Short mmCIF file of C-alpha atoms in Angstrom, two decimals:
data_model
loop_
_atom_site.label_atom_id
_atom_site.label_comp_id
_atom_site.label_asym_id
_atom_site.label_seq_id
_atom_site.Cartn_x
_atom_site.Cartn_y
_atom_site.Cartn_z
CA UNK A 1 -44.97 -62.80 -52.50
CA UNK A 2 -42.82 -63.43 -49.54
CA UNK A 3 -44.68 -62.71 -46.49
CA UNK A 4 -45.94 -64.62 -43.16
CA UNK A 5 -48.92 -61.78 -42.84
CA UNK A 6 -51.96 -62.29 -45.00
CA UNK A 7 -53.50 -59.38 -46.99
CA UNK A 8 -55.56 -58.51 -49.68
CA UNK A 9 -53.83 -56.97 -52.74
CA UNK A 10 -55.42 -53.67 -53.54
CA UNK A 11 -55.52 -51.86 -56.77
CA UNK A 12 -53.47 -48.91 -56.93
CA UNK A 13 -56.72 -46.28 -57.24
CA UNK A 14 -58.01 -48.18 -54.19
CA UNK A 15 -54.60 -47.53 -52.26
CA UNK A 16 -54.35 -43.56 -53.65
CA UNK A 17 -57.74 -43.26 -52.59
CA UNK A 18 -56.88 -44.59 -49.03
CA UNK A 19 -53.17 -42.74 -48.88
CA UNK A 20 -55.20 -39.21 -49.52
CA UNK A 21 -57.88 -40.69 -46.87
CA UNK A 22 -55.03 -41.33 -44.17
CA UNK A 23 -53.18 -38.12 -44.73
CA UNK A 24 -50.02 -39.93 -45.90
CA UNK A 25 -50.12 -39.52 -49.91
CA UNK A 26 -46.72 -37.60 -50.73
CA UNK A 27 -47.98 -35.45 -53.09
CA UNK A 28 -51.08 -33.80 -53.38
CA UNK A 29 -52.26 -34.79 -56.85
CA UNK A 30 -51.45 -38.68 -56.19
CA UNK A 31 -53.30 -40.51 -58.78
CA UNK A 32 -52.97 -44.33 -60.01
CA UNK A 33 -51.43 -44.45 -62.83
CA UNK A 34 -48.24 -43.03 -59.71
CA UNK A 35 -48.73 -46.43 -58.45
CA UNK A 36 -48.84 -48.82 -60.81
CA UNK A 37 -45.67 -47.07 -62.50
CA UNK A 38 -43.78 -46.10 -59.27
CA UNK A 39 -41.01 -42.98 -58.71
CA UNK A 40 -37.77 -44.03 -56.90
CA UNK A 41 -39.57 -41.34 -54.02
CA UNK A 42 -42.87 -42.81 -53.89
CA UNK A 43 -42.03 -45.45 -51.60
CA UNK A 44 -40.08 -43.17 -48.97
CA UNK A 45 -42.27 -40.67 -49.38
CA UNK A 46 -45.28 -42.38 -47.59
CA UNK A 47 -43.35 -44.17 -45.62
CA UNK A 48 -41.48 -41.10 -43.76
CA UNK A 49 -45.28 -39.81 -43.41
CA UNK A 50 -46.74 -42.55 -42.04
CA UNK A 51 -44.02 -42.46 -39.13
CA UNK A 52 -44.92 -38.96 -38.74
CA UNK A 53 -48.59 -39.53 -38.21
CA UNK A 54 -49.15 -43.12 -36.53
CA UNK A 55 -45.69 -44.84 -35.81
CA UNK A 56 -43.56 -41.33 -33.92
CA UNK A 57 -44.39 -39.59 -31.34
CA UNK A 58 -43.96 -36.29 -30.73
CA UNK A 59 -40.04 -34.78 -30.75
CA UNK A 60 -39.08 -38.01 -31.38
CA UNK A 61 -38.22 -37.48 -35.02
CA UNK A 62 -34.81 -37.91 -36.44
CA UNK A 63 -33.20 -34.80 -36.02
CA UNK A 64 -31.03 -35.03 -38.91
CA UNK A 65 -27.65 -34.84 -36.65
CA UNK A 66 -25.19 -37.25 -37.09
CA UNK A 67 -23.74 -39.56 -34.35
CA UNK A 68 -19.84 -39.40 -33.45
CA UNK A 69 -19.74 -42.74 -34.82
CA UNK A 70 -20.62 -41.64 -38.20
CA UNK A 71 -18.55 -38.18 -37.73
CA UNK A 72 -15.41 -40.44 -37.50
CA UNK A 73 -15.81 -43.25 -40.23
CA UNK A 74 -16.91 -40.71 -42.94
CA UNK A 75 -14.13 -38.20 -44.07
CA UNK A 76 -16.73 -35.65 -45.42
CA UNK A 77 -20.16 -35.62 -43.03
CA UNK A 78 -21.88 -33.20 -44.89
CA UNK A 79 -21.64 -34.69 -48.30
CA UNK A 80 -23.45 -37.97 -46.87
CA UNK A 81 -26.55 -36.70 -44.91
CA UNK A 82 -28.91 -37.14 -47.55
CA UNK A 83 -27.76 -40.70 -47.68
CA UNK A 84 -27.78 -41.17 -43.89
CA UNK A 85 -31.56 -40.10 -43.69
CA UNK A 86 -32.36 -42.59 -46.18
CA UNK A 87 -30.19 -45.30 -44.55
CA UNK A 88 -32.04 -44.40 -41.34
CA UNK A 89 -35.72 -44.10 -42.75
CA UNK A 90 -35.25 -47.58 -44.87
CA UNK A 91 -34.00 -49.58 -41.38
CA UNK A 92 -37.16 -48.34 -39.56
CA UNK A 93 -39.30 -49.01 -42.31
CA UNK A 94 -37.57 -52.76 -42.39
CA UNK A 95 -37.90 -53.03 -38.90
CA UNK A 96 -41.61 -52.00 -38.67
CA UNK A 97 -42.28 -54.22 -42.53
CA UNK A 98 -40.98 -57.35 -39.96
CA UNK A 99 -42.90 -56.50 -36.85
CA UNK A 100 -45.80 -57.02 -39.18
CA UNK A 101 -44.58 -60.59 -40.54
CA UNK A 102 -44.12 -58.66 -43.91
CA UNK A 103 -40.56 -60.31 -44.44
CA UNK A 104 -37.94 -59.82 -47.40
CA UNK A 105 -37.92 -55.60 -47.85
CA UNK A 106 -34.76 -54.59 -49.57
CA UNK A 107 -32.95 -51.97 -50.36
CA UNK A 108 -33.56 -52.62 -53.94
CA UNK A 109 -37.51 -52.75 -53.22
CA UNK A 110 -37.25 -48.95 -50.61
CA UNK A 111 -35.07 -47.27 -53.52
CA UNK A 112 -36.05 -48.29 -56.96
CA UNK A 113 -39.24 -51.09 -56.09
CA UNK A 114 -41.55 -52.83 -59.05
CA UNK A 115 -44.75 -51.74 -59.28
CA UNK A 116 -45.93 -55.22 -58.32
CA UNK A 117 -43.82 -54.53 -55.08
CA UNK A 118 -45.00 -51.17 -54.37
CA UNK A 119 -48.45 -52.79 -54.55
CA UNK A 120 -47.69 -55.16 -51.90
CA UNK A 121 -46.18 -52.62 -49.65
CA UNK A 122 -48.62 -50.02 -49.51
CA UNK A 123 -51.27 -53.12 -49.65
CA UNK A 124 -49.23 -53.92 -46.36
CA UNK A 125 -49.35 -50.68 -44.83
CA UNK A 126 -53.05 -49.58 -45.92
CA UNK A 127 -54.20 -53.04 -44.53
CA UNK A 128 -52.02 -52.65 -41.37
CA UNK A 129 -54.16 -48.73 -40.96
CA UNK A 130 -57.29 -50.55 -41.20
CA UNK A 131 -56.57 -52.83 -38.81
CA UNK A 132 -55.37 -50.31 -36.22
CA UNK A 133 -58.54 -48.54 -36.89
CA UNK A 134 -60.42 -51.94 -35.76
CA UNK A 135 -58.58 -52.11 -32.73
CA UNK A 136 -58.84 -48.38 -31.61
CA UNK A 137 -62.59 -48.80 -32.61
CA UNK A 138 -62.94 -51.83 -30.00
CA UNK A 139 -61.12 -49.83 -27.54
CA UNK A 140 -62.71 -46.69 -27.52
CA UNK A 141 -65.28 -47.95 -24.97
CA UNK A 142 -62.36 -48.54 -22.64
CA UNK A 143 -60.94 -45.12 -23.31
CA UNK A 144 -64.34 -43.51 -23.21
CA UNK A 145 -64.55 -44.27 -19.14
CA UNK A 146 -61.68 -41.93 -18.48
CA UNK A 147 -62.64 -38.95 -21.26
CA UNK A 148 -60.69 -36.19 -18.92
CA UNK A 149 -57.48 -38.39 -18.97
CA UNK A 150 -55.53 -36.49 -21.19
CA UNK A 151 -57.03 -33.18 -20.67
CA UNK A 152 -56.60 -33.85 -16.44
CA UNK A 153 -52.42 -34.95 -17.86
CA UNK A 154 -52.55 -31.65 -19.34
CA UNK A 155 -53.56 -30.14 -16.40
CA UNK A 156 -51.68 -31.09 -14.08
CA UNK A 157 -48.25 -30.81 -16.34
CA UNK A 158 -49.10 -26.88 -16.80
CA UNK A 159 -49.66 -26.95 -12.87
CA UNK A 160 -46.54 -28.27 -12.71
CA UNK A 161 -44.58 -26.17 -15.00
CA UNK A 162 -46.34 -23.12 -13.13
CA UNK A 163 -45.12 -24.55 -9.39
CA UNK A 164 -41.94 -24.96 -10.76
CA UNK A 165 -42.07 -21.80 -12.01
CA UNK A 166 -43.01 -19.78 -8.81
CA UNK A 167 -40.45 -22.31 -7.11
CA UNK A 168 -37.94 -20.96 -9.48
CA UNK A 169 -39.20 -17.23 -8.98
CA UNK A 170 -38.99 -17.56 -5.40
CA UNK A 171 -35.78 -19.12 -5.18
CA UNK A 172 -34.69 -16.11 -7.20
CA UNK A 173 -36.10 -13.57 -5.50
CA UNK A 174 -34.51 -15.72 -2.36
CA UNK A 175 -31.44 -15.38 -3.45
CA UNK A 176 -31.85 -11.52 -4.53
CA UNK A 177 -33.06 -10.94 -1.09
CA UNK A 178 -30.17 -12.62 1.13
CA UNK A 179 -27.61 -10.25 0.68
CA UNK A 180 -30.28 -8.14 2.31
CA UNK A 181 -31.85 -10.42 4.77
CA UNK A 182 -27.44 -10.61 4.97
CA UNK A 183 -27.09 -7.15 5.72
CA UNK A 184 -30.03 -6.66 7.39
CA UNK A 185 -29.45 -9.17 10.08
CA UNK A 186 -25.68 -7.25 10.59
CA UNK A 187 -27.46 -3.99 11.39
CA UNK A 188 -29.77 -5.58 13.61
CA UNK A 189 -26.60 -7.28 15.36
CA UNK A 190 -24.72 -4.00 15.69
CA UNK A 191 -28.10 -2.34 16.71
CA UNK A 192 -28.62 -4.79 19.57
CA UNK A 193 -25.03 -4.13 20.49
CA UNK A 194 -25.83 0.01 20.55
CA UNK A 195 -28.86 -0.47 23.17
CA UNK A 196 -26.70 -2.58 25.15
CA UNK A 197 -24.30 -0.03 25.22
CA UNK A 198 -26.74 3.02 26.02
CA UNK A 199 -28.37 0.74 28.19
CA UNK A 200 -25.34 0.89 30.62
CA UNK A 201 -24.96 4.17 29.95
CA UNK A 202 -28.48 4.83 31.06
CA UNK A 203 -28.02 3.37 34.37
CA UNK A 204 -24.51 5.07 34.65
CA UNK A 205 -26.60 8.52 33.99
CA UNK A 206 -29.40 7.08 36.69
CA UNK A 207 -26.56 6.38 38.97
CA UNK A 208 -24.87 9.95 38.67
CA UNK A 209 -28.58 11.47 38.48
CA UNK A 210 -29.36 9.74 41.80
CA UNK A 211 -25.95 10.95 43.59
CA UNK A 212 -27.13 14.33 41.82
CA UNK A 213 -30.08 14.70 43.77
CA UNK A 214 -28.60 13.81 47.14
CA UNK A 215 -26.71 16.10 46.80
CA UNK A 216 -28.89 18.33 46.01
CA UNK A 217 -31.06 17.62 49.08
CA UNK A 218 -28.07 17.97 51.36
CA UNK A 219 -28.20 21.85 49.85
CA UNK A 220 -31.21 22.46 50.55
CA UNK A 221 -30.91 21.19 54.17
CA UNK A 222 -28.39 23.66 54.75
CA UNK A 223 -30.10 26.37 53.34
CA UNK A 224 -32.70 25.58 55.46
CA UNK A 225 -30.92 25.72 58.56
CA UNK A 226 -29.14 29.01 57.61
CA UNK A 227 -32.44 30.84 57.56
CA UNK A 228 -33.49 28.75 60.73
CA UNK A 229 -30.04 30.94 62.22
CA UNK A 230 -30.45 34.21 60.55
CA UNK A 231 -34.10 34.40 62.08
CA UNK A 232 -32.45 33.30 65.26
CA UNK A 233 -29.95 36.12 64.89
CA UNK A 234 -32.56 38.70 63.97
CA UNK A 235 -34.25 38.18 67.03
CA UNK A 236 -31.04 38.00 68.64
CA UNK A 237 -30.25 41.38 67.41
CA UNK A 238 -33.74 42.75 68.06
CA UNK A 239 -33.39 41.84 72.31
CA UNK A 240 -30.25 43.08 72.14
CA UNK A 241 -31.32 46.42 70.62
CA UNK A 242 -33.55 46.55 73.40
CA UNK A 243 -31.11 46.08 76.31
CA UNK A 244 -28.91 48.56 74.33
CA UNK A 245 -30.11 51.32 76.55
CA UNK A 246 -29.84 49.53 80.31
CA UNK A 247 -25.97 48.62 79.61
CA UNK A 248 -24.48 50.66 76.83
CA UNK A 249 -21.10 48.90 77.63
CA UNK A 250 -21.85 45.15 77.55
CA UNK A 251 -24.72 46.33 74.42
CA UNK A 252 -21.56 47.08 72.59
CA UNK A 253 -19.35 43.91 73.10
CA UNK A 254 -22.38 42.46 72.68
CA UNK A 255 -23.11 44.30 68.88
CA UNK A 256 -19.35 43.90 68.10
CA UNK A 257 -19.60 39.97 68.78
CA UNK A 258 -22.86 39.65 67.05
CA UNK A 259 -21.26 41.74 63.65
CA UNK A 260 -18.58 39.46 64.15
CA UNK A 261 -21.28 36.16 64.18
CA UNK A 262 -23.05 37.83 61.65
CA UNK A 263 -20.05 38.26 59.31
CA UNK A 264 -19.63 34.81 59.62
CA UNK A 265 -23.18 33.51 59.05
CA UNK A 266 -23.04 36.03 55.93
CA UNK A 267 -19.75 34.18 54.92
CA UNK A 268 -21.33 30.97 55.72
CA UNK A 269 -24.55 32.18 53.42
CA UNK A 270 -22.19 33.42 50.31
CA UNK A 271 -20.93 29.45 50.64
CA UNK A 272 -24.11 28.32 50.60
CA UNK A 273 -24.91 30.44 47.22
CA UNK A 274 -21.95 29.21 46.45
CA UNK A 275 -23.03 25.79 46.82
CA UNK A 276 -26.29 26.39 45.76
CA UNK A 277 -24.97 27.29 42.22
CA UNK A 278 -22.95 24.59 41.76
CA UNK A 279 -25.52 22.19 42.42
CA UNK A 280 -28.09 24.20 40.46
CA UNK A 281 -24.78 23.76 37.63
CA UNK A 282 -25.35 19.62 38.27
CA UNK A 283 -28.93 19.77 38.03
CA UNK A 284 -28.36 21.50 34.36
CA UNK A 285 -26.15 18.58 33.72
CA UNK A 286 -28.54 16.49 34.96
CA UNK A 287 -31.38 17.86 32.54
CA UNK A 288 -29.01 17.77 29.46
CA UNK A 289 -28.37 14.01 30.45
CA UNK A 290 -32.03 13.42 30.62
CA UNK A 291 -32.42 14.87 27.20
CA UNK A 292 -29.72 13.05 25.77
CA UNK A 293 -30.78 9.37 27.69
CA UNK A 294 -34.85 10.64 25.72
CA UNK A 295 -33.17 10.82 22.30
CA UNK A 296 -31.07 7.50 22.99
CA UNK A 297 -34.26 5.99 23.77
CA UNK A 298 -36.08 7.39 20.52
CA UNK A 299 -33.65 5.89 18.64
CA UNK A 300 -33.52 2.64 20.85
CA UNK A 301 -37.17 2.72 19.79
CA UNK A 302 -36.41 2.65 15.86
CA UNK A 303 -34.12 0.09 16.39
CA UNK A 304 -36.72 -2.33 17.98
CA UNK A 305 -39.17 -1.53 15.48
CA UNK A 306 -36.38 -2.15 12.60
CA UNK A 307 -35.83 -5.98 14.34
CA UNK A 308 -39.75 -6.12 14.52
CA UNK A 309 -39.96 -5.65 10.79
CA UNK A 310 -37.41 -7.78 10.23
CA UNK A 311 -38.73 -10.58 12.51
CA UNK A 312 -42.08 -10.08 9.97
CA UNK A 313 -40.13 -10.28 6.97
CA UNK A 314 -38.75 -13.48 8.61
CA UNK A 315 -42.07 -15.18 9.22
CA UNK A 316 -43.13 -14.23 5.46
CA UNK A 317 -40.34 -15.95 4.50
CA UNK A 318 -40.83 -19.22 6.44
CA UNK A 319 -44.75 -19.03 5.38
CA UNK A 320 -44.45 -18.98 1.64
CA UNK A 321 -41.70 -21.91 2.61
CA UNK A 322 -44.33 -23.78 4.32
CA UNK A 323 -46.54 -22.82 1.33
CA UNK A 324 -44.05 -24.31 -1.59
CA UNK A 325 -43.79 -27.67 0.82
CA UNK A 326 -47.74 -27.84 0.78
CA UNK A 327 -47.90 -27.46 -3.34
CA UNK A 328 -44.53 -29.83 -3.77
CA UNK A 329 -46.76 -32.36 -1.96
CA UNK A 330 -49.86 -31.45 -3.63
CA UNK A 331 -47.60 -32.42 -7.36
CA UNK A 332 -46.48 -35.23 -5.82
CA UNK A 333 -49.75 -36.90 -5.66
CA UNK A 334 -50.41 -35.77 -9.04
CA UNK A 335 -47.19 -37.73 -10.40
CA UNK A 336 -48.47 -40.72 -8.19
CA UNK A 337 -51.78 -40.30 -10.12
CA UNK A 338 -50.14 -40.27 -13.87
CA UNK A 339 -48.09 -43.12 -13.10
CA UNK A 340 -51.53 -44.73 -12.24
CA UNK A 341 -52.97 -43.79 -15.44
CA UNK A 342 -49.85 -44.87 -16.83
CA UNK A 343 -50.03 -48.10 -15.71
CA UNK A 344 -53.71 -48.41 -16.57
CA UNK A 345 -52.32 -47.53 -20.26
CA UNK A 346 -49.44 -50.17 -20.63
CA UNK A 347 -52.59 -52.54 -19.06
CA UNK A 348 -54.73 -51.73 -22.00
CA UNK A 349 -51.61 -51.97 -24.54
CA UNK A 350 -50.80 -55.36 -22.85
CA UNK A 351 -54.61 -56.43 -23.82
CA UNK A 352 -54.52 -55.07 -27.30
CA UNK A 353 -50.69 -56.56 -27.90
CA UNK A 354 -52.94 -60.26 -26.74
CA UNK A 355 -55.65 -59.52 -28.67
CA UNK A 356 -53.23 -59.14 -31.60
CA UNK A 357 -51.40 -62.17 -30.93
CA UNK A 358 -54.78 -64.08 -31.03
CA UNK A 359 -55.40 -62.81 -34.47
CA UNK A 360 -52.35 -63.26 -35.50
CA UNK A 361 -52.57 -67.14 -34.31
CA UNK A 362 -56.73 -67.49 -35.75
CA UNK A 363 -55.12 -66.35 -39.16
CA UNK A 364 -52.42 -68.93 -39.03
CA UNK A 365 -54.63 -71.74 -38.07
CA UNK A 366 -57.16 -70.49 -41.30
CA UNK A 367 -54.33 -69.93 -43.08
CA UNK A 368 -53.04 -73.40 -42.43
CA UNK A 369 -56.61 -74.90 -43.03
CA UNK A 370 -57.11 -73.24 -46.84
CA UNK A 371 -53.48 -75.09 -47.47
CA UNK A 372 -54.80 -78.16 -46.48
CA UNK A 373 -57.94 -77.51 -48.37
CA UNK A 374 -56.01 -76.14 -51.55
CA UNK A 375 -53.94 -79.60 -51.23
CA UNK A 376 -57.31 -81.47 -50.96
CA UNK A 377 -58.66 -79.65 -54.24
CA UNK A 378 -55.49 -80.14 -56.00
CA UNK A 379 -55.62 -83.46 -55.23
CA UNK A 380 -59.22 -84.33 -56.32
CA UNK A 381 -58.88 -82.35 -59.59
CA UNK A 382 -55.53 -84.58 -60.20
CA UNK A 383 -58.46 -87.44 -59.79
CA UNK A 384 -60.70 -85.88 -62.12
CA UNK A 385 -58.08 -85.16 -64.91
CA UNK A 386 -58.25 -88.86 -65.94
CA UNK A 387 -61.50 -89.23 -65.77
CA UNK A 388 -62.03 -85.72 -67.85
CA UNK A 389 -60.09 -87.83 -70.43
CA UNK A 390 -61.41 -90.98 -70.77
CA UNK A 391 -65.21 -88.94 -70.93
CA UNK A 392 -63.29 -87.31 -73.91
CA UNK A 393 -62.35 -90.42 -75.36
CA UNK A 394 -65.62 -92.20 -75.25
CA UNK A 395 -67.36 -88.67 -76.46
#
């Protein structure tokens, strides 16, 4: 047997017995007399389970895809992926044989093996399972102190999958909403542009409201003072009536000048009315401007609750910002933890990769020590063999 790594040989109903207790037997009704006369599957078989269960881990399978390197040396892919998989499974199974000082695996022994090498393979690999059960045994106190590890890992990668989720969702719904945060902020613009606008027409009205009511108040000053001179007139009239009767003559020049003053205060009243309309006209204008400058003002009002409601639409934005910055930090801690617990891991693995080492070096050193005690025996019976046959020959 070529090997560096020292084993016992089982029997093959003591390695079916541990295949079905692993979980790596390649058929269900595995039995010795399998073993100890092989199929040219047997070997692959267990070996492509074993990776599964112990050596793999998970989605790191072979995916059955070939590489560009094989698409362009190989005329036909297709035709050759059967052989590819087994090319592939036999160099890992080579490659993990070595890393366990079991040398000299061919071809030969992965595709059509002896039953005496089938026995020391799976002797290999049972041996190999029961060591790595030793090992996980010793460390289970170790693991034991952190018992939430891997459900706290598990944790905290669905936490993360669900903040990157709602980041997603919100960067989404972001993006759904700027052409109307877009649009939004362009009727608010033009909006802001309208009240400045009305608000110079307001104080244009104001202005022509204001000249309004001077003029107004000019009116009725006149007014005023033309019934302060029609009463003056009456009572005028009403001496003059009196002294109608002493002087008839200078009664009459005195009538005809005061029909003549009082044609012209009646022609100075009929401007007045005059007057007096037109500015009544103004104050109608004036009214209808006030009416118009309310409704500009109603709809000044919308306006500034629109921009309020946008202004809150802009602070929920910049909150639920604020909030995604608080849970980015929040998973940024937890990545600092797992690479803690990481570390911790490839600790422990560095301590069980020493530990290994050490038996590896205790088994050379007894290993080295039975050879020197085989040579020793071998030597001594040489000594005895003479002996042996001169007791013969004096028997």
């Amino acid at each position: 047997m070529a090997s560096g790594f020292g084993f016992p040989i089982l029997s093959p109903a003591e390695i079916a017995e541990q295949l079905f207790q692993y979980g790596i037997a390649p058929v269900a009704n595995l039995r010795p007399e399998n073993i100890a006369s092989p199929q040219p599957d047997l070997l692959p078989g267990v070996l492509a389970r074993f990776f599964n269960s112990f050596v793999d881990a998970p989605g790191d399978g072979e995916d059955g895809l070939l590489g560009f390197s094989d698409l362009e040396v190989l005329d036909n892919p297709e035709h050759h992926m059967e052989a590819i998989r087994v090319l592939r499974l036999y160099n890992k199974s080579q490659a993990f044989l070595d890393s366990i000082q079991f040398k000299d695996f061919t071809l030969a022994d992965f595709t059509r093996p002896t039953p005496r090498r089938v026995v020391e393979v799976l002797s290999a690999l049972i041996n190999f399972l029961f060591y790595r059960e030793e090992k996980v045994t010793l460390l289970q106190p170790i693991v034991s102190e952190t018992p939430d590890y891997h459900e706290r890992t598990l944790e905290l990668k669905a936490r993360m999958a669900q903040l990157q989720k709602e980041i997603a969702d919100h960067e989404l719904a972001e993006q759904m909403e700027e052409p109307m945060a877009q649009q939004l902020e362009a009727d608010v613009n033009a909006l802001q542009q309208k009240v400045q606008v009305y608000n110079k027409q307001q104080l244009a009205l104001r202005a022509k409201a204001a000249v309004i009511n001077d003029k107004k108040e000019e009116i009725h000053r006149k007014i005023t003072q033309a019934d302060f001179e029609l009463t003056k007139h009456a009572q005028e009239n009403s001496r003059l009536m009196s002294k109608l009767v002493k002087s008839p003559e200078k009664v009459q020049r005195a009538l005809e000048e005061k029909k003549s003053a009082r044609a012209k205060l009646k022609e100075s009243e009929k401007i007045a009315m005059q007057n007096d309309q037109e500015k009544s006209a103004a104050l109608e204008i004036r009214n209808k401007a006030h009416e118009k400058l309310t409704k500009q003002h109603s709809k000044i009002q919308d306006v500034h609750e629109q921009l309020v409601a946008a202004k809150t639409v802009e602070k929920e934005v910049k909150a639920r910002k604020a909030k995604l910055n608080d849970e980015s930090v929040s998973v940024m801690s937890f990545d600092a933890q797992i690479v803690d617990w990481q570390g911790k891991v490839h600790e422990m693995e560095e301590r069980l990769k020493g530990k290994v080492k050490e038996r590896n070096q205790i088994i050379a050193d007894e290993n080295q020590k039975l050879g020197a005690l085989s040579s020793e025996i071998e030597g001594k019976l040489q000594c005895l063999e003479p002996r042996e046959k001169k007791v013969e020959a004096t028997i």
